[in-house]
mmCIF file of C-alpha atoms in Angstrom:
data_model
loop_
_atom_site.group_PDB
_atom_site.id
_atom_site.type_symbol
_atom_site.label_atom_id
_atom_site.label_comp_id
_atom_site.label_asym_id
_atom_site.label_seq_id
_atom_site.Cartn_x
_atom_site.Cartn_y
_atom_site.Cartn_z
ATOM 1 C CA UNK A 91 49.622 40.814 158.891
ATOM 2 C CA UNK A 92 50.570 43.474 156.188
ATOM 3 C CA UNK A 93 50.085 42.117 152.413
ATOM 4 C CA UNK A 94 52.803 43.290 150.236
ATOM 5 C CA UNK A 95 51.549 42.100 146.845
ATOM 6 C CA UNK A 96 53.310 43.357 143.910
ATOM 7 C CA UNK A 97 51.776 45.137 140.698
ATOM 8 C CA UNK A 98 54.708 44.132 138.621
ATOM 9 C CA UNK A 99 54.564 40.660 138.938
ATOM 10 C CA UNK A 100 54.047 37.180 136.620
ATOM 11 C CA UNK A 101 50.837 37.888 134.887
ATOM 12 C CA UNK A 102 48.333 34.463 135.321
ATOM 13 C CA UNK A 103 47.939 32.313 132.798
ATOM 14 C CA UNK A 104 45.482 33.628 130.456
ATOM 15 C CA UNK A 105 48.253 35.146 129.202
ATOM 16 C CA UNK A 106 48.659 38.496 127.334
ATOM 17 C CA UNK A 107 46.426 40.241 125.392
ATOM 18 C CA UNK A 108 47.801 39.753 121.670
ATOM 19 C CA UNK A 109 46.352 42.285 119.549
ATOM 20 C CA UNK A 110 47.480 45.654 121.414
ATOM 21 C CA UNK A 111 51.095 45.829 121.390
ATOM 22 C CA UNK A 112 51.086 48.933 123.552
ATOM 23 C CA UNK A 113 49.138 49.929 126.304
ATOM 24 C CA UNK A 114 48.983 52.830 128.887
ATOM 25 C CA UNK A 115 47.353 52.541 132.043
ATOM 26 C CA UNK A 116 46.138 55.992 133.756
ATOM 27 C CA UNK A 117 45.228 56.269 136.962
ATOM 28 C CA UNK A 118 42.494 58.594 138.086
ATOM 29 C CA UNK A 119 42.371 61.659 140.640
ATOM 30 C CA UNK A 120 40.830 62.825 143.592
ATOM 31 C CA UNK A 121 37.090 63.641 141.679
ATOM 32 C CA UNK A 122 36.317 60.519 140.576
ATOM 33 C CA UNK A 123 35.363 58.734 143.053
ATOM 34 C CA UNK A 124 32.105 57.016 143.206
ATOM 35 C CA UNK A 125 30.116 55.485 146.180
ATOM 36 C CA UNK A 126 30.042 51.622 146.183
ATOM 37 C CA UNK A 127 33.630 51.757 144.066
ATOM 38 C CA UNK A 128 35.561 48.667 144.662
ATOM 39 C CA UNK A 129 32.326 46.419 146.019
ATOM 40 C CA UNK A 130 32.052 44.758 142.697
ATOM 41 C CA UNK A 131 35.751 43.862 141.944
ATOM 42 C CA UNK A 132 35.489 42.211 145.387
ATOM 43 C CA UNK A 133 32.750 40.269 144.787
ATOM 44 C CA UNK A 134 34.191 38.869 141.629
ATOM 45 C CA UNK A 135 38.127 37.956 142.484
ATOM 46 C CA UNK A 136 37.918 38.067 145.999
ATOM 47 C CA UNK A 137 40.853 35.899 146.572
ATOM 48 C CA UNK A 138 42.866 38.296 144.696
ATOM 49 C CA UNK A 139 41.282 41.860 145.841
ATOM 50 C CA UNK A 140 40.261 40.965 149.683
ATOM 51 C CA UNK A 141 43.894 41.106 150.609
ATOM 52 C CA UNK A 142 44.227 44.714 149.314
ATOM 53 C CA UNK A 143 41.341 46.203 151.416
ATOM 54 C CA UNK A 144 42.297 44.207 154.734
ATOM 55 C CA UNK A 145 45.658 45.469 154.945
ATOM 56 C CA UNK A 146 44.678 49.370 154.397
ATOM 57 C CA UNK A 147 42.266 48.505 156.666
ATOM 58 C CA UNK A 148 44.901 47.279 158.943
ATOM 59 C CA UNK A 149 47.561 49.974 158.125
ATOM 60 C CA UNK A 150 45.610 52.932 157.934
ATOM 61 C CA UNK A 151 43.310 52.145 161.063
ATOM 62 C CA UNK A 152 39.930 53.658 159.543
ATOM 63 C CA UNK A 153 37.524 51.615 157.883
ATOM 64 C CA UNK A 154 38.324 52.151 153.887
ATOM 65 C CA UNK A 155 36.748 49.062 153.205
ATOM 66 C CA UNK A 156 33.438 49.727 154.596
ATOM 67 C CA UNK A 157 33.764 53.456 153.103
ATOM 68 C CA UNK A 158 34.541 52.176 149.960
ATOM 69 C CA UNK A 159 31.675 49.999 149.881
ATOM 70 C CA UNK A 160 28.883 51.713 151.794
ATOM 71 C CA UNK A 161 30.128 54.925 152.562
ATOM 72 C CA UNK A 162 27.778 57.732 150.993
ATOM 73 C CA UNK A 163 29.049 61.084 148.326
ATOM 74 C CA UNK A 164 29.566 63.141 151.458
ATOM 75 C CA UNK A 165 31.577 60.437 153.036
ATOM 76 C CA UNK A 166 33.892 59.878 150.722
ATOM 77 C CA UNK A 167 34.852 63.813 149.482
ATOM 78 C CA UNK A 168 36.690 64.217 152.818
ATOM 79 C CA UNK A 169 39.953 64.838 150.959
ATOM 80 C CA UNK A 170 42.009 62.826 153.794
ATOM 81 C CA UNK A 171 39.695 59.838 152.688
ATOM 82 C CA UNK A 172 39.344 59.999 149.292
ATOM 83 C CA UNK A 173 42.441 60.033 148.662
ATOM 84 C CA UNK A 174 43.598 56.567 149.843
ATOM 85 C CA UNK A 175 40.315 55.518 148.533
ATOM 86 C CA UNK A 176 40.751 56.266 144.938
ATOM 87 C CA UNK A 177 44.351 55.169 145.581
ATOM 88 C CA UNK A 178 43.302 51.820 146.540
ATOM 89 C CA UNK A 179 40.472 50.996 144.102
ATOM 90 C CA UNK A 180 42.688 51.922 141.256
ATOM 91 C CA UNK A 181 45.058 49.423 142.710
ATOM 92 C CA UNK A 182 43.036 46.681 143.030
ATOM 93 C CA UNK A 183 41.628 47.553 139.483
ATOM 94 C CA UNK A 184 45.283 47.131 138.124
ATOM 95 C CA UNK A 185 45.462 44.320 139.747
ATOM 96 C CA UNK A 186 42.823 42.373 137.868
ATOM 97 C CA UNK A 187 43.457 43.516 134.890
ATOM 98 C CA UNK A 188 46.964 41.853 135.154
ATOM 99 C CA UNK A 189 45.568 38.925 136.741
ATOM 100 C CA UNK A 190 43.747 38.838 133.291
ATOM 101 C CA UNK A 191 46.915 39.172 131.427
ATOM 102 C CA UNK A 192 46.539 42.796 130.869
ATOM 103 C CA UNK A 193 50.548 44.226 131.238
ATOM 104 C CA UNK A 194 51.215 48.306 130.594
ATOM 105 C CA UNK A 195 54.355 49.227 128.795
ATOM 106 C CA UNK A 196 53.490 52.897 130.177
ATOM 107 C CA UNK A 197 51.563 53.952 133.287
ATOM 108 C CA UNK A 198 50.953 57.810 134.342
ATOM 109 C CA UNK A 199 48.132 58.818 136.759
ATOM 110 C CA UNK A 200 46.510 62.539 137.039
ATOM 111 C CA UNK A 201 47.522 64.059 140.339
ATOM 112 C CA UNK A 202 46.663 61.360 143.226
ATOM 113 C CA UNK A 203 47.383 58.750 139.915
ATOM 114 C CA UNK A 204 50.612 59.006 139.505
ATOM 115 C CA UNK A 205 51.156 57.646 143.032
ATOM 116 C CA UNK A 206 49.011 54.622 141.825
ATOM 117 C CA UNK A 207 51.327 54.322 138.821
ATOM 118 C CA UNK A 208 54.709 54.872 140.802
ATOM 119 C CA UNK A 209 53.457 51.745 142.715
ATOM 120 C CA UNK A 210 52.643 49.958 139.163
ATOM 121 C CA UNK A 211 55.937 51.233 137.477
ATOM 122 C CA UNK A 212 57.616 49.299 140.559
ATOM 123 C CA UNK A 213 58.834 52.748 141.746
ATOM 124 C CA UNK A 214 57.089 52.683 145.543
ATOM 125 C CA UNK A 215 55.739 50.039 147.577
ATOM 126 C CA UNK A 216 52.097 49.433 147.391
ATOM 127 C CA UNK A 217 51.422 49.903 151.452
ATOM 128 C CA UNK A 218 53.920 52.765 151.307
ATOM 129 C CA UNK A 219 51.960 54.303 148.823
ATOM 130 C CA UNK A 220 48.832 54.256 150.917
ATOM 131 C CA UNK A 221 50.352 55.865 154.122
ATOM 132 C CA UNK A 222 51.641 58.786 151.531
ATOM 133 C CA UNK A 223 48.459 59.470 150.417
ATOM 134 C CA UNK A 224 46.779 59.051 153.316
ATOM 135 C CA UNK A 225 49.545 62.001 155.140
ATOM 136 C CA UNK A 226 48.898 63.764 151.829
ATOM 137 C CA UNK A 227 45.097 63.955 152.292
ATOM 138 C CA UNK A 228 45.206 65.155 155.926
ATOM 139 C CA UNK A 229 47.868 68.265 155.020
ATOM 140 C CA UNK A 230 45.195 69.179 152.106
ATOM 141 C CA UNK A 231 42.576 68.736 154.467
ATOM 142 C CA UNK A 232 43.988 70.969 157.054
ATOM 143 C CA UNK A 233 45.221 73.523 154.359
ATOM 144 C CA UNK A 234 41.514 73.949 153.344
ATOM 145 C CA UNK A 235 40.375 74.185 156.739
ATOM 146 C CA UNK A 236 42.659 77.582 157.424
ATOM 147 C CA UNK A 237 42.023 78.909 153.608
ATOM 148 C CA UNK A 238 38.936 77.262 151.964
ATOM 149 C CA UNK A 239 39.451 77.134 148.526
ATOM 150 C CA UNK A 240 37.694 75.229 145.907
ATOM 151 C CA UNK A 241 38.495 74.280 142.434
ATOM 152 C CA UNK A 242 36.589 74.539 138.844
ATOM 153 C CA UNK A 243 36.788 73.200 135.305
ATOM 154 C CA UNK A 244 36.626 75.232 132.724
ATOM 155 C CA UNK A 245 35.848 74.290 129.168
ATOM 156 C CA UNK A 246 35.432 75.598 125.913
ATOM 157 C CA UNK A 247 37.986 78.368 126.385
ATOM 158 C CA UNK A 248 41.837 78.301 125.342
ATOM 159 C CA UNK A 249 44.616 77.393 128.295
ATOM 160 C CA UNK A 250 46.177 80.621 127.664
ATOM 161 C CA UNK A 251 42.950 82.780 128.098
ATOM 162 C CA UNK A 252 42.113 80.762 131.116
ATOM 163 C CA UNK A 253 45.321 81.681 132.700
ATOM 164 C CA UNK A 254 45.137 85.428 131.856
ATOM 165 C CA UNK A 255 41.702 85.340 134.019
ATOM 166 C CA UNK A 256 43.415 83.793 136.959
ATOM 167 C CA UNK A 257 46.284 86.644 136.661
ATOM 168 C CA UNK A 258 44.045 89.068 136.326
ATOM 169 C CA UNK A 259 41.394 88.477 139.023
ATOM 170 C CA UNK A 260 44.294 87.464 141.175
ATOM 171 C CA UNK A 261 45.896 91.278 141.150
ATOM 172 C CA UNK A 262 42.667 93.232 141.150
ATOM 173 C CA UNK A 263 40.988 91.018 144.299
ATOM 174 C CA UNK A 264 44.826 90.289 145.774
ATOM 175 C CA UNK A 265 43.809 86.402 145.824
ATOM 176 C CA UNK A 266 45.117 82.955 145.133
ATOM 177 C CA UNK A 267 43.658 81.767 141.536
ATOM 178 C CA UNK A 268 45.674 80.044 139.555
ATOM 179 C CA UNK A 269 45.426 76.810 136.627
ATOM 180 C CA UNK A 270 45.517 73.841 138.626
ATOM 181 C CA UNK A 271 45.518 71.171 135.432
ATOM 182 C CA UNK A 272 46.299 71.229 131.731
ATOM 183 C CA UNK A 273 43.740 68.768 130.957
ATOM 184 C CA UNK A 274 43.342 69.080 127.193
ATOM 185 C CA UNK A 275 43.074 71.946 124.619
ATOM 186 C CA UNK A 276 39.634 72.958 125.832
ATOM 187 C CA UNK A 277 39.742 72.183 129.412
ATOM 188 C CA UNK A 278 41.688 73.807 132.376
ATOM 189 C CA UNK A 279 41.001 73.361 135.750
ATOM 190 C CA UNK A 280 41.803 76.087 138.405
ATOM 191 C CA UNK A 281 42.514 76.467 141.967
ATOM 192 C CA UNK A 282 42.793 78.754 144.539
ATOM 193 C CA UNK A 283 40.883 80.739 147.459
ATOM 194 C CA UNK A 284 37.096 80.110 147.165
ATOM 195 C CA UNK A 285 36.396 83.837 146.146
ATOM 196 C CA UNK A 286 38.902 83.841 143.326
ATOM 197 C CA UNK A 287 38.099 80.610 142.151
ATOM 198 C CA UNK A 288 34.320 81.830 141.784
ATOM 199 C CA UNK A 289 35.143 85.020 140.389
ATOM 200 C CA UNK A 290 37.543 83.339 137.733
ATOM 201 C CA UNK A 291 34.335 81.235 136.796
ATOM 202 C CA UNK A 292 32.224 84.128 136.434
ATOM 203 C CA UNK A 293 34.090 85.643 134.246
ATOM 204 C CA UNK A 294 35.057 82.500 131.912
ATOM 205 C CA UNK A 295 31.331 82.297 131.553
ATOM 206 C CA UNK A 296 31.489 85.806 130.490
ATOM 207 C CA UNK A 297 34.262 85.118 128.179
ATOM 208 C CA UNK A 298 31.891 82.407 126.211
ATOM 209 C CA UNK A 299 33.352 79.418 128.033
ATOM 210 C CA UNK A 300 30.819 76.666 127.296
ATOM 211 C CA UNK A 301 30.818 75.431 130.793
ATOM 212 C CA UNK A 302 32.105 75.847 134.164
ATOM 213 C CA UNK A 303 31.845 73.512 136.970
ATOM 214 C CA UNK A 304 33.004 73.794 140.694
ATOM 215 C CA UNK A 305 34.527 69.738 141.537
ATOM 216 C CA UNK A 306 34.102 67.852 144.260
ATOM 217 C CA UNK A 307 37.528 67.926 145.968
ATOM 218 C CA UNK A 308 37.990 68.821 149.344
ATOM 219 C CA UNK A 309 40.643 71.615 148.851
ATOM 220 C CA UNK A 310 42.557 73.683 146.473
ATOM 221 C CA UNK A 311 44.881 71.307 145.017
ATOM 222 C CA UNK A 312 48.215 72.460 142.966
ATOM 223 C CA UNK A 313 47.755 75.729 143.709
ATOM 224 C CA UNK A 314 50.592 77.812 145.480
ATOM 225 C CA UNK A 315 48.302 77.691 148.614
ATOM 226 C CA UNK A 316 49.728 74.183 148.871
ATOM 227 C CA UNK A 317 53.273 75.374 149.263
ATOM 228 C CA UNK A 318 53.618 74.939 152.765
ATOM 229 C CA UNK A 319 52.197 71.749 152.818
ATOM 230 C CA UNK A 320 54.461 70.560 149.974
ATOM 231 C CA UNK A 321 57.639 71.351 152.633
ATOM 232 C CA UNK A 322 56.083 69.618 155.319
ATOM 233 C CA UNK A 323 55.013 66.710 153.185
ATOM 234 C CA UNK A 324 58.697 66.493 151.790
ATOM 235 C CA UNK A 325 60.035 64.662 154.924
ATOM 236 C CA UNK A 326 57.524 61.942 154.465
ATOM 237 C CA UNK A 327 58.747 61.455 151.300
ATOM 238 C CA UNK A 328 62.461 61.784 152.466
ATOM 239 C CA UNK A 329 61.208 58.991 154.615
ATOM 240 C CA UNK A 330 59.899 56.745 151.857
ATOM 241 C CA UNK A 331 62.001 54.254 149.900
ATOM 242 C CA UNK A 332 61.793 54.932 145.813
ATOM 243 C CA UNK A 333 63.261 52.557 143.101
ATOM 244 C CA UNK A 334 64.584 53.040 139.540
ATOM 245 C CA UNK A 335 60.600 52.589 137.142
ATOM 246 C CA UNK A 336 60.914 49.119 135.700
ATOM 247 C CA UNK A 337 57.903 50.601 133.717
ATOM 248 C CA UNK A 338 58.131 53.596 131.849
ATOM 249 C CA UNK A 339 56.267 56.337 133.867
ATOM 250 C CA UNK A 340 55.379 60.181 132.816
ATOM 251 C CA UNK A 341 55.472 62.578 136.120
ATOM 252 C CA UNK A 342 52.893 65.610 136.117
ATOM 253 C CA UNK A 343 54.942 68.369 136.797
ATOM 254 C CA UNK A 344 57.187 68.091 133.926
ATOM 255 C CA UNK A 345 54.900 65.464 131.670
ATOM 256 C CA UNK A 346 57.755 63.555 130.810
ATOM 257 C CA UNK A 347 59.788 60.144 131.995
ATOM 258 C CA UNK A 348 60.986 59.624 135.166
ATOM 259 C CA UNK A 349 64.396 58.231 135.165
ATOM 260 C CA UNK A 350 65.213 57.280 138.661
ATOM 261 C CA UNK A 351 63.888 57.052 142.374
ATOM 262 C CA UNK A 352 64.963 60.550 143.252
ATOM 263 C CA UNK A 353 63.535 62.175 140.621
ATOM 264 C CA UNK A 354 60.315 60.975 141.657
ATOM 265 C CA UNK A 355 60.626 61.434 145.047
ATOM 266 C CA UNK A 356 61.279 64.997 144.017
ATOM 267 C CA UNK A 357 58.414 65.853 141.569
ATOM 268 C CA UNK A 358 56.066 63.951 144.168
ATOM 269 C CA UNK A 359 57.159 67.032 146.333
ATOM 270 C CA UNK A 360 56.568 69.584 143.170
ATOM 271 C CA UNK A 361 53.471 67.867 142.136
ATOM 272 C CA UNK A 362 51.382 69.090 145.448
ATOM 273 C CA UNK A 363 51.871 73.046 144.479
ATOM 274 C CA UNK A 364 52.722 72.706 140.687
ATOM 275 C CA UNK A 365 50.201 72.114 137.846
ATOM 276 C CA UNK A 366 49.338 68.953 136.222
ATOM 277 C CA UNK A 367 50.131 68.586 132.837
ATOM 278 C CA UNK A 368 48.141 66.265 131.640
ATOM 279 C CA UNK A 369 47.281 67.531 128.079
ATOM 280 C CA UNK A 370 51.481 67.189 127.150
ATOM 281 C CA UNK A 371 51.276 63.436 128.927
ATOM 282 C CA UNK A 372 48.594 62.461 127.004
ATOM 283 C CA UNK A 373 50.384 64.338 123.958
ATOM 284 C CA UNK A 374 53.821 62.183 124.806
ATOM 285 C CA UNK A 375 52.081 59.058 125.291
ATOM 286 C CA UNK A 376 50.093 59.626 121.700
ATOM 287 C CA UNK A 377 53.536 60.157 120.103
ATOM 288 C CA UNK A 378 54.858 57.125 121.661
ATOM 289 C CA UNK A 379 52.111 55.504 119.390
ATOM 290 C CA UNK A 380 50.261 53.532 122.255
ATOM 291 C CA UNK A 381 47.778 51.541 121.266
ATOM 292 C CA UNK A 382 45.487 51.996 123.764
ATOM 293 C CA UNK A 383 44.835 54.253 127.508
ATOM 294 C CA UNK A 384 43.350 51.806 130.209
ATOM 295 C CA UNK A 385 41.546 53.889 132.698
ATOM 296 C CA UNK A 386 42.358 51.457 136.014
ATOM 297 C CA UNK A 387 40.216 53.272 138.868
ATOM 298 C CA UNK A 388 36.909 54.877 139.186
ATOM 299 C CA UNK A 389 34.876 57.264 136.824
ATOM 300 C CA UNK A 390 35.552 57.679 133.512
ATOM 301 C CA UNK A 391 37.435 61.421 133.359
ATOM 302 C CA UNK A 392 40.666 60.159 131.987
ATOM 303 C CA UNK A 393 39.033 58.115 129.451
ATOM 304 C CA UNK A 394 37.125 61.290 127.981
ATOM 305 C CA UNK A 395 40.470 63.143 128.001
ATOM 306 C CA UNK A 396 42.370 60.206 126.334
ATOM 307 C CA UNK A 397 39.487 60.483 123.454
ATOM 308 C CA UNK A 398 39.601 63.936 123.101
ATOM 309 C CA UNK A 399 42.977 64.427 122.620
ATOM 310 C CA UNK A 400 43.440 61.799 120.498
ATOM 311 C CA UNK A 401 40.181 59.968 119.141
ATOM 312 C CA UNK A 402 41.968 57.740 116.847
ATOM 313 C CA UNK A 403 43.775 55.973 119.854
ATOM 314 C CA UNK A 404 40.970 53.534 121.938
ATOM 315 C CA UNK A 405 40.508 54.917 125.638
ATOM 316 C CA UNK A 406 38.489 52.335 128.156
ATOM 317 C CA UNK A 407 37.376 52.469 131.555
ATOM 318 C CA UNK A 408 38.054 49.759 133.746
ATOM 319 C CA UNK A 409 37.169 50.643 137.160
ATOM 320 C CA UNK A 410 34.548 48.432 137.293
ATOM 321 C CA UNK A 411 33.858 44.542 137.077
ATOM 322 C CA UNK A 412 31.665 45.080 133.949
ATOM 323 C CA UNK A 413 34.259 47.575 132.387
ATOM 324 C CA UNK A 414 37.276 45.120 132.727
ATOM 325 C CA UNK A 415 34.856 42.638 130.825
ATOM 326 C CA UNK A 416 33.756 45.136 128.118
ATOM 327 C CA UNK A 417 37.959 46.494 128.272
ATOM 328 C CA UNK A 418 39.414 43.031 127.819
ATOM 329 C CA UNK A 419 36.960 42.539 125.007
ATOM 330 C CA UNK A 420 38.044 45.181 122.573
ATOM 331 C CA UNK A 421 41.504 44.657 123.908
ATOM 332 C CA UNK A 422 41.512 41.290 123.238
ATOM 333 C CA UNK A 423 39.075 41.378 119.556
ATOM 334 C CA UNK A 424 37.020 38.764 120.771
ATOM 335 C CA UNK A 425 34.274 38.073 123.635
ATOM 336 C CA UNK A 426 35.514 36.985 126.696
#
């Protein structure tokens, strides 16, 4: 039988945490996954995070669960799997931390994210969610098997001069390179064929970037090499009922609110080809005066952005049993 708990329900009764008036969740990407992710939050609530994992088992007919749990770094970077994997472990992290009376007034997610925080905004469906990103991480897949690309970070050098490499290695080797995320001042991300992508990185070295590194995705995401897909994944989203946010929400694409269940449906179908801009939603969210970013999901990459771009503002990770203890501590002032 399909489980379809909500994320946007009565909070239990430990109540709310007092002392920050306004947090942000963020959802992770495809990157941060981590093998064993999940295994702990199930040991600990298992009444409340068992449900989750059977029913993508169920829906999704592969073994998540067991992947999740067992499944080794080579298992889980097959793009058409680590995408409802992150998906759902950032779920079930969100989960707990309402359970423990932890309530966003603002949720955004970086690329894969923001589908975890369209389901925690109220905008999608939980098990609707999953089948997306599931679909989602086959096209990718299948993209990268007919044009293998590959993606790299780039940090230490300006946004601006980061793009001018991609232009310019793109025209002189007639390739696909091009800035993939915004991420903060000093990091950009970029995408494209695997010979571009390597030549931009060469070069940024060159340039005096302080480091490069090539991530562990499965394909060149937000990248005009996705444009195809994004047509063919716009009829599963046609498909896909979408609500009006009952929780403020900031989309990638334009790194500002979404208003209504069209609009989101739409930059969902943007998102897959356009660049994320996650430096101006971090930005928006800092001049919204949150209190604190929640990191709900694996790895720690949004927290380090959160801190970065604005260190006076506390940033936690709470993928993790111990980090939702350590989280609800300095959320809470006290030890819990």
């Amino acid at each position: 039988m399909i489980r379809r708990q909500s994320l946007i329900g009565a909070s239990s009764s430990l109540g709310q945490v007092a002392t920050v008036s306004r947090i942000a969740f963020v959802f992770p990407g495809q990157g941060s996954q981590v093998p064993g992710m999940g295994a702990d939050l199930l040991e600990r609530n298992p009444e409340q995070v068992r449900p989750y994992f059977e029913t993508a088992d169920e829906v999704l007919q592969i073994p998540l669960s067991k992947l999740c749990f067992e499944g080794d770094s080579e298992d889980l970077r097959d793009t058409s799997v680590t995408q409802p994997a992150v998906y759902l472990v950032s779920l079930v992290a969100a989960a707990v931390l309402r359970e423990r009376g932890v309530r966003p007034s603002v949720v955004a997610g970086h690329s894969l994210g923001e589908y975890t925080a369209l389901v925690c905004a109220g905008v999608l469906d939980w098990v609707d969610g999953l089948r997306l990103v599931r679909r989602r991480g086959l096209l990718m897949a299948d993209v990268n098997r007919r044009t293998p690309g590959s993606m790299a970070a780039v940090i230490g050098l300006p946004a601006d001069r980061v793009r001018g490499l991609c232009e310019e290695v793109a025209v002189a080797g007639r390739t696909v390179v091009e800035v993939a995320n915004y991420n903060s001042a000093q990091q950009t991300v970029v995408s494209g064929a695997a010979d571009g992508v390597a030549e931009v990185s060469r070069r940024a070295r060159e340039d005096g970037a302080s480091h490069v590194a090539e991530l562990k995705v499965g394909a060149p995401f937000h990248c005009s090499l996705m444009t195809d897909v994004a047509a063919e994944f716009g009829d599963d989203l046609a498909a896909t009922p979408f609500r009006t946010p009952a929780v403020p929400v900031v989309a990638n694409v334009t790194a500002s609110y979404v208003h209504s269940g069209p609009e989101a449906r739409e930059l969902l179908a943007k998102q897959l080809a356009a660049p994320v801009r996650w430096h101006e939603t971090v930005g928006l969210l800092g001049r919204e005066q949150v209190s604190a970013f929640v990191e709900a999901g694996p790895g720690r990459t949004l927290t380090n952005l959160g801190r970065s771009v604005h260190p006076t503002v506390p940033a936690l990770p709470a993928g993790t049993a111990r980090q939702i203890d350590k989280a609800m501590e300095k959320l809470s002032g006290s030890p819990v």
